């Protein structure tokens, strides 16, 4: 072999299979995050929240890499809130009057039935927390009994009102505010405190009392 041929052979770099590169998750991967951090980032974008109690491994990864995850979300104009006291992490859309911010996360307003159910869930959660209970649960029947008392004849017959209440519970379950542990039995998530603050709860409770007073007077 000539010196020229040997030099050419030395200069040649054989392709490295993807599985041989520990830093590459897939072919052509240009990401800089470790796989476990990427998974947490994706789950935060997919879900409304991340609970420490239910996702211990993901929570640990998030806490260890919080600044890194925040940086990636900030690139998307999304803010990360980590509440270690409640063991919950969630995201918020950044909004600004001074900057053109594309909206990634869109908020959908709650219907009247959903608001009524949310107020009841928040009230129960606060009552149980004040009593020293770590968890709060409700049955669909007790939710219906309370919420239906705020409905009027204009809301349709009983069957229609019950469907509205159960539909509201279904949406709140989809958003992670409640979890159906067994048929008709729901565990209330700490997320309810974030969705409905104590101040907002008082405002809505006052509104409901005023609404009931007006209906009683009419």
Coordinates of C-alpha atoms in Angstrom, one line a residue:
X1 CA 0.0 0.0 0.0
X2 CA 1.4 3.4 -1.0
X3 CA 1.7 6.2 1.5
X4 CA -1.0 8.1 -0.4
X5 CA -3.5 5.2 -0.1
X6 CA -2.7 4.8 3.6
X7 CA -3.3 8.5 4.2
X8 CA -6.6 8.3 2.3
X9 CA -7.7 5.3 4.4
X10 CA -6.7 7.1 7.7
X11 CA -8.8 10.1 6.6
X12 CA -11.9 8.1 5.9
X13 CA -14.4 8.1 8.8
X14 CA -16.7 5.2 8.9
X15 CA -20.4 6.0 9.5
X16 CA -21.5 5.4 13.1
X17 CA -24.8 3.5 13.5
X18 CA -27.5 5.5 15.4
X19 CA -27.6 3.0 18.2
X20 CA -23.8 3.4 18.7
X21 CA -24.2 7.1 19.4
X22 CA -25.5 7.5 23.0
X23 CA -26.3 11.2 22.5
X24 CA -28.6 10.6 19.5
X25 CA -32.2 9.5 20.1
X26 CA -33.1 9.0 16.4
X27 CA -31.6 9.5 13.0
X28 CA -30.6 13.1 12.3
X29 CA -31.3 14.1 16.0
X30 CA -30.1 17.6 16.7
X31 CA -31.7 17.9 20.1
X32 CA -29.6 18.8 23.1
X33 CA -31.8 17.4 25.9
X34 CA -31.5 14.0 27.5
X35 CA -34.3 11.6 26.6
X36 CA -35.9 11.7 30.0
X37 CA -35.9 15.5 30.0
X38 CA -37.5 15.6 26.5
X39 CA -40.3 13.2 27.8
X40 CA -41.1 15.5 30.7
X41 CA -41.2 18.5 28.3
X42 CA -43.6 16.7 25.9
X43 CA -45.8 15.6 28.8
X44 CA -46.0 19.2 30.1
X45 CA -47.1 20.3 26.6
X46 CA -49.6 17.4 26.3
X47 CA -51.2 17.6 29.7
X48 CA -52.7 20.4 31.7
X49 CA -50.5 19.7 34.7
X50 CA -48.0 17.3 36.2
X51 CA -48.6 15.9 39.7
X52 CA -45.6 14.8 41.9
X53 CA -47.8 12.1 43.6
X54 CA -48.8 10.5 40.3
X55 CA -45.7 10.9 38.2
X56 CA -42.8 10.6 40.7
X57 CA -40.1 9.9 38.1
X58 CA -41.2 12.7 35.8
X59 CA -41.4 15.1 38.8
X60 CA -37.9 14.2 39.9
X61 CA -36.5 14.8 36.4
X62 CA -38.4 18.2 36.2
X63 CA -37.1 19.4 39.6
X64 CA -33.5 18.4 38.6
X65 CA -33.8 20.1 35.2
X66 CA -36.3 22.9 35.9
X67 CA -34.2 25.7 34.5
X68 CA -33.6 23.8 31.3
X69 CA -37.3 22.9 30.8
X70 CA -38.3 26.5 31.5
X71 CA -35.9 27.7 28.9
X72 CA -37.4 25.5 26.2
X73 CA -40.9 26.5 27.2
X74 CA -40.0 30.2 27.2
X75 CA -38.8 29.7 23.6
X76 CA -42.4 29.0 22.8
X77 CA -43.7 31.9 24.8
X78 CA -45.0 29.5 27.5
X79 CA -44.4 30.0 31.2
X80 CA -43.8 27.1 33.6
X81 CA -45.2 27.3 37.2
X82 CA -43.9 24.7 39.7
X83 CA -45.7 24.7 43.0
X84 CA -43.6 22.4 45.2
X85 CA -45.9 22.8 48.2
X86 CA -48.8 21.3 46.3
X87 CA -46.6 19.1 44.2
X88 CA -48.0 20.4 40.9
X89 CA -46.5 21.9 37.8
X90 CA -48.4 23.5 35.0
X91 CA -48.0 25.9 32.1
X92 CA -49.4 29.3 31.2
X93 CA -49.5 31.2 27.9
X94 CA -47.4 34.3 27.9
X95 CA -49.4 37.3 26.8
X96 CA -48.0 40.8 26.1
X97 CA -49.3 44.1 24.8
X98 CA -45.8 45.2 23.8
X99 CA -44.7 42.0 21.9
X100 CA -46.3 40.0 19.1
X101 CA -46.8 36.7 20.8
X102 CA -48.2 33.7 18.8
X103 CA -50.8 32.0 21.0
X104 CA -50.0 28.3 21.5
X105 CA -52.3 27.6 24.4
X106 CA -55.9 28.7 24.0
X107 CA -58.3 29.0 26.9
X108 CA -61.9 27.9 26.5
X109 CA -64.4 29.6 28.7
X110 CA -66.4 27.4 31.1
X111 CA -70.1 27.0 30.5
X112 CA -72.5 28.0 33.3
X113 CA -72.9 24.3 34.3
X114 CA -69.1 23.8 34.3
X115 CA -68.7 26.9 36.5
X116 CA -71.3 25.7 39.0
X117 CA -69.6 22.3 39.3
X118 CA -66.2 23.9 39.6
X119 CA -67.4 26.1 42.4
X120 CA -68.8 23.1 44.3
X121 CA -65.6 21.1 43.8
X122 CA -63.4 24.0 45.0
X123 CA -65.7 24.5 48.0
X124 CA -65.4 20.8 49.0
X125 CA -61.7 20.8 48.4
X126 CA -61.2 23.9 50.6
X127 CA -63.5 22.4 53.3
X128 CA -61.6 19.1 53.4
X129 CA -58.2 20.8 53.4
X130 CA -59.2 23.1 56.3
X131 CA -60.2 19.9 58.2
X132 CA -56.8 18.5 57.7
X133 CA -57.7 16.0 55.0
X134 CA -55.1 15.3 52.4
X135 CA -57.6 14.3 49.7
X136 CA -61.1 15.3 48.8
X137 CA -63.7 13.2 47.1
X138 CA -67.3 13.7 45.8
X139 CA -70.0 11.5 44.5
X140 CA -71.8 12.4 41.3
X141 CA -75.1 12.4 43.2
X142 CA -74.0 15.0 45.7
X143 CA -72.6 17.2 42.9
X144 CA -75.9 17.0 41.1
X145 CA -78.0 17.7 44.2
X146 CA -76.1 20.9 44.9
X147 CA -75.6 22.2 41.4
X148 CA -79.2 21.4 40.2
X149 CA -80.4 23.8 43.0
X150 CA -79.0 26.7 40.9
X151 CA -80.8 25.7 37.7
X152 CA -84.2 27.1 36.7
X153 CA -87.0 26.0 34.4
X154 CA -85.3 27.8 31.5
X155 CA -82.5 25.2 31.8
X156 CA -84.9 22.4 30.7
X157 CA -86.3 19.4 32.4
X158 CA -84.5 17.4 35.1
X159 CA -83.0 14.9 32.6
X160 CA -81.5 17.7 30.6
X161 CA -80.1 19.4 33.7
X162 CA -78.5 16.1 34.8
X163 CA -76.9 15.7 31.4
X164 CA -75.4 19.2 31.7
X165 CA -73.9 18.4 35.1
X166 CA -72.5 15.1 34.0
X167 CA -71.1 16.7 30.9
X168 CA -69.5 19.4 33.1
X169 CA -67.9 16.7 35.2
X170 CA -66.7 14.9 32.0
X171 CA -64.9 18.1 30.8
X172 CA -63.3 18.7 34.2
X173 CA -62.2 15.1 34.3
X174 CA -60.6 15.6 30.9
X175 CA -58.8 18.6 32.1
X176 CA -57.5 16.7 35.2
X177 CA -59.4 18.6 37.8
X178 CA -61.2 15.4 38.9
X179 CA -60.3 11.8 38.5
X180 CA -62.9 9.1 38.5
X181 CA -61.7 6.5 40.9
X182 CA -64.8 4.3 40.5
X183 CA -68.1 4.7 38.8
X184 CA -69.6 8.0 40.0
X185 CA -66.9 8.6 42.6
X186 CA -64.4 11.4 41.9
X187 CA -61.1 12.5 43.5
X188 CA -60.6 16.3 43.3
X189 CA -57.1 17.3 42.1
X190 CA -55.1 20.1 43.7
X191 CA -55.4 21.8 40.3
X192 CA -58.8 23.0 41.4
X193 CA -57.1 25.5 43.7
X194 CA -55.1 26.9 40.8
X195 CA -58.0 27.0 38.3
X196 CA -60.2 28.7 40.9
X197 CA -58.3 30.9 43.4
X198 CA -59.8 31.7 46.8
X199 CA -60.6 35.2 45.7
X200 CA -62.3 34.1 42.6
X201 CA -64.2 31.5 44.6
X202 CA -65.6 34.2 46.9
X203 CA -66.6 36.3 43.9
X204 CA -68.5 33.4 42.3
X205 CA -70.1 32.4 45.6
X206 CA -71.4 35.9 46.0
X207 CA -72.7 35.9 42.5
X208 CA -74.5 32.6 43.1
X209 CA -76.1 33.9 46.3
X210 CA -77.3 37.0 44.6
X211 CA -78.7 35.0 41.7
X212 CA -80.6 32.7 44.1
X213 CA -82.0 35.7 46.0
X214 CA -83.2 37.3 42.7
X215 CA -84.9 34.1 41.7
X216 CA -86.5 33.7 45.2
X217 CA -87.9 37.2 45.0
X218 CA -89.3 36.8 41.5

